[in-house]
Short mmCIF file of C-alpha atoms in Angstrom, two decimals:
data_model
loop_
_atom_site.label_atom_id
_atom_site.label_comp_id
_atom_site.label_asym_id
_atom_site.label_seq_id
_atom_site.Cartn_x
_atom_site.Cartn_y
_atom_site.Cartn_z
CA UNK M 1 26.46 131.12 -64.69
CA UNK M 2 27.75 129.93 -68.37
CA UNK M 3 31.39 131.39 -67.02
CA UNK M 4 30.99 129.43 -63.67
CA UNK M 5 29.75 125.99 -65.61
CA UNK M 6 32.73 126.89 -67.35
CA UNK M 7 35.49 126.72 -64.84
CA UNK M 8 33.89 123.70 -63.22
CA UNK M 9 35.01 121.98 -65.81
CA UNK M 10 38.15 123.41 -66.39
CA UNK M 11 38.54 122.25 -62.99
CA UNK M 12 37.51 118.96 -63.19
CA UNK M 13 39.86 118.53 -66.54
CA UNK M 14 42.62 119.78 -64.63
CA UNK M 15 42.24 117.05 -62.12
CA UNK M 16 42.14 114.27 -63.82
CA UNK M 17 45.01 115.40 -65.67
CA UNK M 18 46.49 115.32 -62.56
CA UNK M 19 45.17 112.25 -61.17
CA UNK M 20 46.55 110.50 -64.29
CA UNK M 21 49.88 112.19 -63.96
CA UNK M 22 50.06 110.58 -59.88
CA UNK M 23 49.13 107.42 -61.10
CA UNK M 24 51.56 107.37 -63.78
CA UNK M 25 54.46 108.31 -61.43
CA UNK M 26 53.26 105.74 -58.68
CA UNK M 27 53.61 102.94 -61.00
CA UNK M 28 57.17 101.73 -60.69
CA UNK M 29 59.42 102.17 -64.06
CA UNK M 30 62.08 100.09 -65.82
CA UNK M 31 65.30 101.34 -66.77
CA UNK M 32 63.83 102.70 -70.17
CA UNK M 33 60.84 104.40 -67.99
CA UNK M 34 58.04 102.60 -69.42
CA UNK M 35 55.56 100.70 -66.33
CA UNK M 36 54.38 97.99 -68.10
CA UNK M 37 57.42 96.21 -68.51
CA UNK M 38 57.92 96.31 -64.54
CA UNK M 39 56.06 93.17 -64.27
CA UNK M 40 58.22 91.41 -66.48
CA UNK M 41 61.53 92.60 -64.76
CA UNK M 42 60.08 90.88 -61.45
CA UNK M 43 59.89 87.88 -62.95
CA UNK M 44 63.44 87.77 -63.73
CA UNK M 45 64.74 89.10 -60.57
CA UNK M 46 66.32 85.80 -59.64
CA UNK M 47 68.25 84.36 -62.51
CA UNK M 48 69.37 87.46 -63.30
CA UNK M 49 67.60 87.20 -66.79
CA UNK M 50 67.00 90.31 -68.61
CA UNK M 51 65.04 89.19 -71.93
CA UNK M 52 68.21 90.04 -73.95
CA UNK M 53 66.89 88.41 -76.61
CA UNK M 54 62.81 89.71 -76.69
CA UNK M 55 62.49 92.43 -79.25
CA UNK M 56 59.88 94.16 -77.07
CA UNK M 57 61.64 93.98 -73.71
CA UNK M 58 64.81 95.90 -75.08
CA UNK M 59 65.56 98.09 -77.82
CA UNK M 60 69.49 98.17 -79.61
CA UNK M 61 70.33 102.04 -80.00
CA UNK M 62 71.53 103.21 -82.99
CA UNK M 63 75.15 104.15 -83.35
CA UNK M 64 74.88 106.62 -85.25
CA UNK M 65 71.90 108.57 -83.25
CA UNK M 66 73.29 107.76 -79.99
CA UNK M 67 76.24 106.44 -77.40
CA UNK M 68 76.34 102.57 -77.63
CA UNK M 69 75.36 101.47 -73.96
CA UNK M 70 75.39 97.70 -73.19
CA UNK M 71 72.52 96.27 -71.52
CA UNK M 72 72.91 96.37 -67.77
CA UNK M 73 74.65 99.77 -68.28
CA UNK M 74 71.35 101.50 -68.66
CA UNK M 75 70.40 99.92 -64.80
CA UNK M 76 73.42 101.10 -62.97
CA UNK M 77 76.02 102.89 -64.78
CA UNK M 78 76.37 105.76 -62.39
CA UNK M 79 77.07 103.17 -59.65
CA UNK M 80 80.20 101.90 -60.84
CA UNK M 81 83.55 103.43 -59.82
CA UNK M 82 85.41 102.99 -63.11
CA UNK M 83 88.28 103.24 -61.38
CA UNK M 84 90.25 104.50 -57.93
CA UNK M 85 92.58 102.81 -55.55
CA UNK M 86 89.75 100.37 -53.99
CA UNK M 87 89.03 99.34 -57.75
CA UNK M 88 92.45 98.94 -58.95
CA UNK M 89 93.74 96.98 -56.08
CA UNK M 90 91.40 94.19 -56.80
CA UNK M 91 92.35 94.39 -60.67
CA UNK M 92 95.82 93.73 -58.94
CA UNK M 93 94.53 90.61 -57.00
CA UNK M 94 92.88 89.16 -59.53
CA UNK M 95 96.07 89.27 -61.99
CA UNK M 96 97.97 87.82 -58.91
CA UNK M 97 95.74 85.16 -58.77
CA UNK M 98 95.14 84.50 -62.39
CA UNK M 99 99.30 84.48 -62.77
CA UNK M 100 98.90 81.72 -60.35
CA UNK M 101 95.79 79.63 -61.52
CA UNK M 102 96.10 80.57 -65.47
CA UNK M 103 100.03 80.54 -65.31
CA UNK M 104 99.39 76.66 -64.21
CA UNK M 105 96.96 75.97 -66.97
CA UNK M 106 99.24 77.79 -69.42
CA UNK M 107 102.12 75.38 -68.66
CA UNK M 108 100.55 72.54 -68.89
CA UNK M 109 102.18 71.76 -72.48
CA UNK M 110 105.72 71.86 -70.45
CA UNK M 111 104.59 69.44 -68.13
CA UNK M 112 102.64 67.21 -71.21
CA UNK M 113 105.89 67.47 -72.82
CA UNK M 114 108.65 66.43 -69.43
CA UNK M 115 105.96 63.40 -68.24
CA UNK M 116 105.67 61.88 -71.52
CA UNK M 117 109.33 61.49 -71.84
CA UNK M 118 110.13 60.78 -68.10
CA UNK M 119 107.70 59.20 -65.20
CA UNK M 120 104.68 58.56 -67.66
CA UNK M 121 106.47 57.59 -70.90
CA UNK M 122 104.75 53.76 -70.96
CA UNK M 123 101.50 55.71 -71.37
CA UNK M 124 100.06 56.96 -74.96
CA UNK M 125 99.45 60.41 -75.57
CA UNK M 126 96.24 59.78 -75.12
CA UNK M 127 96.32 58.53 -71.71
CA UNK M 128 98.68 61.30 -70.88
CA UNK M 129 96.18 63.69 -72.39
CA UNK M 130 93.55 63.03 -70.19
CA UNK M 131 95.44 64.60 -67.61
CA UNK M 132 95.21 67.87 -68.25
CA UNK M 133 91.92 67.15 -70.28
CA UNK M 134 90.39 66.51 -66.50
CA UNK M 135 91.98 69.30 -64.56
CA UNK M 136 90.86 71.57 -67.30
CA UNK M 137 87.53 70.19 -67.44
CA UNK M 138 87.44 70.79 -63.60
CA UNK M 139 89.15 74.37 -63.51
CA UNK M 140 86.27 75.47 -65.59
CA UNK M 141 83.03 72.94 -64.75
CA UNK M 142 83.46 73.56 -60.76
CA UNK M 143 81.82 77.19 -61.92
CA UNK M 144 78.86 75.59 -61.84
CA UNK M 145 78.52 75.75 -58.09
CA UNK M 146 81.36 78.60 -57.32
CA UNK M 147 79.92 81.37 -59.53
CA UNK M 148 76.26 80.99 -57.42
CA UNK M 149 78.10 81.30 -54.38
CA UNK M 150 80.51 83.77 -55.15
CA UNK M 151 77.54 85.71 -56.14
CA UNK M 152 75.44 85.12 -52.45
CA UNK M 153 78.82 84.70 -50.02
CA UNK M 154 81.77 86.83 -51.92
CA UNK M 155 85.17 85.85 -52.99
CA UNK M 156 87.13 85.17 -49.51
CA UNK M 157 86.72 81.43 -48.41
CA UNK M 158 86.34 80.48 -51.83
CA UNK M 159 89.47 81.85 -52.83
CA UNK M 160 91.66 80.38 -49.55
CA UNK M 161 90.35 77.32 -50.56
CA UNK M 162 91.89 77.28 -53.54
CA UNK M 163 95.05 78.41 -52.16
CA UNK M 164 94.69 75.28 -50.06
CA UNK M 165 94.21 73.07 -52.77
CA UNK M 166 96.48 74.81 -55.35
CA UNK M 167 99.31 74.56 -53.08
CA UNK M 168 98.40 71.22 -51.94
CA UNK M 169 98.15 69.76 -55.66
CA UNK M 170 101.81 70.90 -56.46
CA UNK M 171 103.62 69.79 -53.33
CA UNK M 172 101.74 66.55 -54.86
CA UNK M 173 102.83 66.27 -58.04
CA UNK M 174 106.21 66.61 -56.96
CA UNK M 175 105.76 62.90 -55.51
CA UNK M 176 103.61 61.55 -58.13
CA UNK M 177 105.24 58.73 -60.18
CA UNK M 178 102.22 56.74 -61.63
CA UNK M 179 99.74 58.15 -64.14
CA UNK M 180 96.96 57.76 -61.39
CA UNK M 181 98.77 59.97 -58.57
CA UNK M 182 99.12 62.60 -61.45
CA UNK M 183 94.69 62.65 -61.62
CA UNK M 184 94.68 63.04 -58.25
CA UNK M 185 97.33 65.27 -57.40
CA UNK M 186 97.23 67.79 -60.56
CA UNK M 187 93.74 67.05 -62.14
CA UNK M 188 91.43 66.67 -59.56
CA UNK M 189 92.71 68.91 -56.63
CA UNK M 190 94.65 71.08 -58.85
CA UNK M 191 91.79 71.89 -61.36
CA UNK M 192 89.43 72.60 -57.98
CA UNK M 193 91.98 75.10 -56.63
CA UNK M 194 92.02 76.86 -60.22
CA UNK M 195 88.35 76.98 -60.21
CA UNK M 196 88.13 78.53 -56.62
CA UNK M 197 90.75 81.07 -57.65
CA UNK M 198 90.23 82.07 -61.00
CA UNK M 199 85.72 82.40 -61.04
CA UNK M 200 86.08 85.14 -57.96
CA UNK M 201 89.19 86.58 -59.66
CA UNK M 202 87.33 87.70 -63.29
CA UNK M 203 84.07 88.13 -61.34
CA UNK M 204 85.32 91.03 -58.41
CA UNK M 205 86.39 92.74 -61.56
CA UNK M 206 82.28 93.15 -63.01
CA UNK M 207 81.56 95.01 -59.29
CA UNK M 208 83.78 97.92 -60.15
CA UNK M 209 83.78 98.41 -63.89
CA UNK M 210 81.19 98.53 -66.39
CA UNK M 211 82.52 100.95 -69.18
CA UNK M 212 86.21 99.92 -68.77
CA UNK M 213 85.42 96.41 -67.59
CA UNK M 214 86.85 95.08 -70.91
CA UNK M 215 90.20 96.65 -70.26
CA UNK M 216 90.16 96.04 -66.69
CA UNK M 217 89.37 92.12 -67.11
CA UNK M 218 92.40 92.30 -69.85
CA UNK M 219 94.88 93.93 -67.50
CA UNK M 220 94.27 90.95 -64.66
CA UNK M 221 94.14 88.44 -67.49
CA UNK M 222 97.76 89.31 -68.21
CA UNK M 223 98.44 86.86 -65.35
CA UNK M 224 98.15 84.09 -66.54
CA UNK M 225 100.19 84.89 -69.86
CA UNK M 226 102.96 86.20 -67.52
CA UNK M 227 102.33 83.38 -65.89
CA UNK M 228 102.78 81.02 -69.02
CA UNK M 229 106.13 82.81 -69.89
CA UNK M 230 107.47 82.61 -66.49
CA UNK M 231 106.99 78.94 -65.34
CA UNK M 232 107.60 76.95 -68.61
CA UNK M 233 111.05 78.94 -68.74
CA UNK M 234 111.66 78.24 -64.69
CA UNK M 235 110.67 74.75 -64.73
CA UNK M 236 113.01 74.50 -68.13
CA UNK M 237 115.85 75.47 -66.19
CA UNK M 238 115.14 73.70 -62.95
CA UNK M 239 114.61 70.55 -64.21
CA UNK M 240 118.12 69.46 -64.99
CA UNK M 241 119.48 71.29 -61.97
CA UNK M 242 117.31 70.29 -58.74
CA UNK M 243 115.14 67.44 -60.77
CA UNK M 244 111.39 67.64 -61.25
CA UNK M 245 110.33 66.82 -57.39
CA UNK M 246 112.35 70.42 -56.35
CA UNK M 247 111.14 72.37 -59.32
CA UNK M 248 107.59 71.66 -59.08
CA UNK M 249 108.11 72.42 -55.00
CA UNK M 250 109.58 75.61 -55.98
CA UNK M 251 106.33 76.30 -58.29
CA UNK M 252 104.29 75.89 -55.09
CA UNK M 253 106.26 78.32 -52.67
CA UNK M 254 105.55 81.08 -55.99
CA UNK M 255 101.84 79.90 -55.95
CA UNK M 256 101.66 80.42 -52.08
CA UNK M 257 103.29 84.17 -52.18
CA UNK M 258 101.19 85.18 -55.25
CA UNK M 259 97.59 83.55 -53.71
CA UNK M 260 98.45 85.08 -50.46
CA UNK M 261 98.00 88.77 -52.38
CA UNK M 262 94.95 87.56 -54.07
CA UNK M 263 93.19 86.36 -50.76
CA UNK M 264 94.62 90.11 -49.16
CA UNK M 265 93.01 92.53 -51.91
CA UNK M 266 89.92 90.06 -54.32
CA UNK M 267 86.77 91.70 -52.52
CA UNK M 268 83.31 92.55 -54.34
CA UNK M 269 81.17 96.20 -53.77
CA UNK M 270 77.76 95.63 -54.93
CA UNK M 271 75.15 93.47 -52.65
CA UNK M 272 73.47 89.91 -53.26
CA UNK M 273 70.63 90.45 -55.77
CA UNK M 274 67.56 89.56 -53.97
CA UNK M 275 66.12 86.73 -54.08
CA UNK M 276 69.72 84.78 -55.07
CA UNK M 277 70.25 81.60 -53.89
CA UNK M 278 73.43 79.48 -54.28
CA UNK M 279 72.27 77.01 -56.63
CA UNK M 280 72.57 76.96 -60.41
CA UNK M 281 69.93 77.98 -62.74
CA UNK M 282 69.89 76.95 -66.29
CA UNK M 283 66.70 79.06 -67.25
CA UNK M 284 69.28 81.52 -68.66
CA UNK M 285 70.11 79.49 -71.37
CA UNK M 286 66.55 80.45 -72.93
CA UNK M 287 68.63 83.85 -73.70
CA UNK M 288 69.12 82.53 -77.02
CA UNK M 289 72.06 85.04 -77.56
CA UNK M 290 73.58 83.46 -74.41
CA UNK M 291 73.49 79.72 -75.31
CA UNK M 292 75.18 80.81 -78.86
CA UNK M 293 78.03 82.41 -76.89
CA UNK M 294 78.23 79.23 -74.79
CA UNK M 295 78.52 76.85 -77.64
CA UNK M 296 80.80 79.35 -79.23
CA UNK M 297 83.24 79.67 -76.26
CA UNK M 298 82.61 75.72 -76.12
CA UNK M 299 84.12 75.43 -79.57
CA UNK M 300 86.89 77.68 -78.94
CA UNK M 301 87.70 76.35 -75.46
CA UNK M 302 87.50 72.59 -77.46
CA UNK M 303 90.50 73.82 -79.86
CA UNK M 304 92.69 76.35 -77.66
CA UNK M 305 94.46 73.83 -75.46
CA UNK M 306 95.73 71.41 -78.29
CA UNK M 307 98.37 74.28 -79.61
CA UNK M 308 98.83 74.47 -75.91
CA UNK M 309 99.70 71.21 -74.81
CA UNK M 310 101.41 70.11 -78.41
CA UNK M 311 103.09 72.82 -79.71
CA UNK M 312 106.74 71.79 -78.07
CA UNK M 313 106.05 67.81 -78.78
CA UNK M 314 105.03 69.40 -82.28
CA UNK M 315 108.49 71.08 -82.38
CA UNK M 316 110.76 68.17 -81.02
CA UNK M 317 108.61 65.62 -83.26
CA UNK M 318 110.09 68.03 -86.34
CA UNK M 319 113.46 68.19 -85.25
CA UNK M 320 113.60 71.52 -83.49
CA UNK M 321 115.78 72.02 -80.73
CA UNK M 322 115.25 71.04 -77.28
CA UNK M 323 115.81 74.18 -75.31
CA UNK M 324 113.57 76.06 -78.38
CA UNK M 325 110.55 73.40 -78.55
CA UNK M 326 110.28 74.50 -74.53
CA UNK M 327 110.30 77.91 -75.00
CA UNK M 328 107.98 78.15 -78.07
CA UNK M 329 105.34 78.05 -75.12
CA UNK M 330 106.84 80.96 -73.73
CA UNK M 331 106.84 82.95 -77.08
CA UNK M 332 102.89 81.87 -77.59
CA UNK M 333 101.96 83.25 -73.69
CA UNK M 334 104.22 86.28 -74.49
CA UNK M 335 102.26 87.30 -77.19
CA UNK M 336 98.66 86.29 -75.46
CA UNK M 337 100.15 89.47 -72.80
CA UNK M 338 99.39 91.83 -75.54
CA UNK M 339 96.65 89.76 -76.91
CA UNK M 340 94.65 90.03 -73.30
CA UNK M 341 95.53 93.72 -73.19
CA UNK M 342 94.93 95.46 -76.69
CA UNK M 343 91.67 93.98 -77.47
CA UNK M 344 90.81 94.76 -74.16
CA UNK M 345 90.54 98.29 -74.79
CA UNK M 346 89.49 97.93 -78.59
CA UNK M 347 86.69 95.93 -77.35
CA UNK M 348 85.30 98.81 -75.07
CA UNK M 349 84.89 101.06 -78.29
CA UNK M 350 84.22 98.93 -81.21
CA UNK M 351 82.12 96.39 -79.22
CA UNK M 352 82.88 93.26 -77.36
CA UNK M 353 81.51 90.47 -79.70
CA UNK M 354 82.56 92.44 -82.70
CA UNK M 355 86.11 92.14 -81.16
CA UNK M 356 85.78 88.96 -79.92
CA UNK M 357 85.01 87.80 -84.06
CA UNK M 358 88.02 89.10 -85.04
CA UNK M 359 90.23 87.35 -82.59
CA UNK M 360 88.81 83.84 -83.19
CA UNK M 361 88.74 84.70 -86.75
CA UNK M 362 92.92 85.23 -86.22
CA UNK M 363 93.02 81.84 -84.84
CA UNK M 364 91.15 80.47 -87.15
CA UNK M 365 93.55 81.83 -89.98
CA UNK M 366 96.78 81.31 -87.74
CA UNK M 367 96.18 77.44 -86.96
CA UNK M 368 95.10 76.26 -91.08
CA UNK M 369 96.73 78.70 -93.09
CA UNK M 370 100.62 78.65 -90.87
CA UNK M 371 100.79 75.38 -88.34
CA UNK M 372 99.31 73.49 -91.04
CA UNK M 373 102.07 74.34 -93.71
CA UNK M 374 105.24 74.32 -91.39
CA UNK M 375 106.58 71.68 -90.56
CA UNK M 376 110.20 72.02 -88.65
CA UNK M 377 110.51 75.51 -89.96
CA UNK M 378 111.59 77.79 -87.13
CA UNK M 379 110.49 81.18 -87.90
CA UNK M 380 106.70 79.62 -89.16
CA UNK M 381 106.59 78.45 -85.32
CA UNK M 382 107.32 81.82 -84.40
CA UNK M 383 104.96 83.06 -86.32
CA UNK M 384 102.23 80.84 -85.95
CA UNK M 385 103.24 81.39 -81.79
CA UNK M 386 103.19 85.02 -81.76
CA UNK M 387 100.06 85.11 -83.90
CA UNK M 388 98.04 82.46 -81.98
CA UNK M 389 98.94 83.38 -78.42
CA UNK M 390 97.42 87.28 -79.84
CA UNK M 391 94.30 85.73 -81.10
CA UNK M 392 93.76 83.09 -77.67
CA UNK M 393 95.05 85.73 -75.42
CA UNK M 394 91.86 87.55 -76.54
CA UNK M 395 89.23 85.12 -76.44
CA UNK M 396 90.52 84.41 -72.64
CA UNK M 397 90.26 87.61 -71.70
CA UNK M 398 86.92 89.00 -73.62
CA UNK M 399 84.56 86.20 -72.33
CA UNK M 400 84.14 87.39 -68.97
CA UNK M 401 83.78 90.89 -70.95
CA UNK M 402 80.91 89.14 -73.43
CA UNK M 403 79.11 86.79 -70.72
CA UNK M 404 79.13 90.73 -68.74
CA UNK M 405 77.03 92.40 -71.19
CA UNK M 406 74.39 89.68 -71.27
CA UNK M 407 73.39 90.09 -67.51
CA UNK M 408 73.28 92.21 -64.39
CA UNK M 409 76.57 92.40 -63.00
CA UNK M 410 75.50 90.90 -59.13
CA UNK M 411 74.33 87.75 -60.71
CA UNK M 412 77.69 87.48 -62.70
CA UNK M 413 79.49 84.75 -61.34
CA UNK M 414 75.90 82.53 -62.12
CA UNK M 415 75.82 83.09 -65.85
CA UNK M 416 79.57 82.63 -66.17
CA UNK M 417 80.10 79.84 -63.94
CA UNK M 418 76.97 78.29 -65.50
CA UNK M 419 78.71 78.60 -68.75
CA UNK M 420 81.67 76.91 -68.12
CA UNK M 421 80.01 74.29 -66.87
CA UNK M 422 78.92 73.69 -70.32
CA UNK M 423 82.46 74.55 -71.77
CA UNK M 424 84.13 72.34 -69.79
CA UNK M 425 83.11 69.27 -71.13
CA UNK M 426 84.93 70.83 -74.25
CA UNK M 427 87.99 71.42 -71.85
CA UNK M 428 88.04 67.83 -70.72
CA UNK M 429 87.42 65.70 -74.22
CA UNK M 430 89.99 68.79 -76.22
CA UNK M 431 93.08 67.14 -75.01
CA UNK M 432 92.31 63.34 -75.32
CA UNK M 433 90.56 63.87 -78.81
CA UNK M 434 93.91 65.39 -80.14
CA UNK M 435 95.99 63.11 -78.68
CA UNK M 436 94.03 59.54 -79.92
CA UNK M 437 94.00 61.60 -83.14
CA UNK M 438 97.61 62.00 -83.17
CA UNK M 439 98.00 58.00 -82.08
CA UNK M 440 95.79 57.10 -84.67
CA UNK M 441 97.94 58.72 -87.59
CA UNK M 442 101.17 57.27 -86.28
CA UNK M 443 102.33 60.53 -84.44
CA UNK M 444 101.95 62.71 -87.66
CA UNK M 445 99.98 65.96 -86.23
CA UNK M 446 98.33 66.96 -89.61
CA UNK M 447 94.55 65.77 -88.47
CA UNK M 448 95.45 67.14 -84.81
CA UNK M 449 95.66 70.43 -86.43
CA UNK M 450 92.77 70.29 -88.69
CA UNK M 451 91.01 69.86 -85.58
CA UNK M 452 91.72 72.96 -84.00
CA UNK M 453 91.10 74.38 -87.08
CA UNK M 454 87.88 73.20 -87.39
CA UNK M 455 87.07 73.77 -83.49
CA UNK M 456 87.66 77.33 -84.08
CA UNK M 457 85.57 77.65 -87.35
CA UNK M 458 82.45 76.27 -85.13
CA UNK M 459 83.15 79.08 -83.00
CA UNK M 460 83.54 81.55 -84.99
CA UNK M 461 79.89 80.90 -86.82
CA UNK M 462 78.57 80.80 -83.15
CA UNK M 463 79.86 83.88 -82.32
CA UNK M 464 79.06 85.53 -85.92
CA UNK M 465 75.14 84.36 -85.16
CA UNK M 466 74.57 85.62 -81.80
CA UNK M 467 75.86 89.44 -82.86
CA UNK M 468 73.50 89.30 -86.00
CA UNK M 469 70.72 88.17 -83.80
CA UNK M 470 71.27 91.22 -81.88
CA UNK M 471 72.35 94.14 -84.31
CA UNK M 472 71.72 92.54 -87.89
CA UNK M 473 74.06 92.12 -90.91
CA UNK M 474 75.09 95.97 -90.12
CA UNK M 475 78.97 95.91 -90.27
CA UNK M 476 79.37 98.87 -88.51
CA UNK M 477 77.22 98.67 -85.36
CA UNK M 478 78.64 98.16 -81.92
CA UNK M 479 77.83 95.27 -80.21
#
């Protein structure tokens, strides 16, 4: 009797072990296979949040104990092709379309440089600034609304229209004469065009790489350096040949060939993430980690341009040579080629942020401690060129790479595009700040500098913050 009393209750122990076990495997896991958090996961489903920045809700992994793996990696790594003809085909749209949309905004210092001497040269810099401050402004803030969209209804229609209006802007400006046909024609409908192009472009890239993403969003970034070597040298020549109407006519013919591969290969793999909706959502900006990225990339976005639309008035204000004050631009984009690619790579193995630090850190260095100091001197502009298009060419290229590794890759375009909306104000007041500044001290460009100078400091302590958030003061961890 004892033996049977015995076994009963073996028996009953057995099955509530077992009855625990079912319920355990019923409850639904997270990606670290713990049910409680489940709940919390819901919650987030739409904005694409993924409590980045709660201690409790994800845990950093050691490097030394185990393989870094970035945050939406753990969710869907297997998933993601890393690679193969479907995957590199859109790499190859998106650098056609970024040489397009990116090899505009890389030139605009060429065309800062011909209007101020030719059909705007009544108007201060500032005026003339403001400009390219707008298109800018727009090529980044109309992310607010594409990115959600891209995210729900893909890249095609968004990316013809910008064909249309890319196109359309440049067959424009080739009959613009006052300062107020040049905001319509290349601000306003040329900075939507670049905003319909150049969101899908870097966003299609997130739906096929995850591990390699940083050197596949480098390799398509490329465009727009190639881009900014290319056009400033064309237009160069073709000015004083066919005039400026012609030349900038010629530009759109090259836009249309180039945007007609983007629309052809640009698609995205992975489905809507349910629940998505068009509209913007700036919950995400209670990722604390996020918002410091934000107003670092603001800071850094607020600075880049200036070298970019003053560095050949810089040059011809210091006696350099014509033909060489035009093609300083081209030497800066050249080296922003390698500076897009190299850190791409780097970045996949040392850590994105901890990349993107060292870049900004480069411009940083570049703009107060060479432009600063040099005056007319010919091979400081080189330098300060080759060393500042590296450095810029990075922090293009490894922001798409850094906003990536904060969020799922399906709700992409949302975060980004929400970003820039915030960025762009930088974009839009860059340009005009530097150019009163530069009116204001009688055409010397010391204080312009310092301002880039200090733009990038901001953005470097932004930057600096949100990695030891994450990891700590630990040099050598991988984020």
């Amino acid at each position: 009797m004892s033996q049977l009393m015995s076994n009963g209750r073996l028996g009953r122990e057995a099955h509530d072990e077992t009855s625990n076990l079912s319920h355990t495997e019923l409850a639904p896991l997270d990606v670290n296979g713990d049910p409680r958090r489940h709940a919390d996961s819901d919650r987030n489903t739409q904005s694409g949040y993924n409590g980045a920045t709660t201690p409790d809700r994800e845990e950093i992994p050691s490097a030394s104990t185990k393989p870094h793996r970035y945050p939406f990696e753990s969710q869907s790594e297997d998933t993601f092709p890393e690679g193969g003809l479907r995957a590199w085909l859109v790499v190859l749209g998106s650098f056609s379309g970024m040489l397009a949309s990116f090899g505009l905004m890389n030139t605009v210092g060429t065309f800062q440089a011909y209007l101020s001497t030719h059909q705007l040269v009544n108007e201060s810099p500032s005026a003339v600034g403001w400009i390219f401050g707008i298109y800018i402004f727009l090529a980044f803030g109309c992310g607010l609304q594409i990115g959600p969209i891209f995210d729900r209804k893909g890249p095609r229609w968004l990316v013809v229209g910008g064909t249309v209006c890319l196109v359309v802007s440049m067959i424009g400006v080739s009959q613009s004469t006052r300062f107020w046909h040049f905001i319509l024609t290349f601000s306003i409908l040329g900075g939507v065009g670049t905003s319909l192009i150049f969101t899908p472009a870097v966003g299609a890239i997130a739906h096929f790489f995850s591990r390699r993403r940083g050197a596949a969003t480098g390799l398509a970034a490329t465009g727009g350096s190639f881009g900014g070597i290319i056009f400033p040298l064309a237009l160069q020549a073709l000015f004083p040949k066919v005039g400026f109407a012609w030349s900038v006519r010629i530009l759109a013919l090259i836009f249309l060939i180039l945007l007609i591969i983007a629309n052809l290969l640009i698609r995205t793999r992975l489905p809507p993430k349910v629940g998505s909706n068009v509209w913007p959502d700036f919950r995400i900006f209670g990722d604390v980690t996020f918002a410091l990225t934000t107003a670092g990339v603001f800071f850094i976005e607020w600075g880049l341009f200036v070298p970019l639309s003053f560095i050949s008035s810089y040059a011809l204000a210091n006696g350099v040579d014509e033909a060489f004050s035009y093609q300083l631009l081209a030497i800066l984009n050249a080296s922003s080629v390698f500076g897009r690619v190299v850190p791409g790579y780097v970045a996949d193995r040392l850590g994105r942020f901890n990349t993107m630090i060292m870049a900004v850190a480069l411009c940083l260095i570049s703009t107060l401690g060479i432009w600063l100091n040099i005056g007319g001197n010919v091979a400081g502009l080189c330098a300060f060129a080759v060393l500042f298009g590296f450095g810029s060419g990075s922090n293009i290229s490894l922001t798409p790479v850094c906003v990536g590794q904060l969020c799922d890759p399906e709700v992409f375009g949302r975060w980004y595009g929400t970003m820039y909306t915030i960025v762009s104000i930088g974009c839009l007041t860059g340009i005009p700040i530097a150019g009163e500044i530069l009116a204001r001290n009688e055409g010397d460009f010391w204080g312009l500098i310092v301002f880039t100078g200090l733009s990038y400091a901001a953005g470097l302590m932004c930057f600096t913050t949100a990695r030891i958030l994450k990891v700590g003061w630990k040099l050598t961890a991988v984020y």
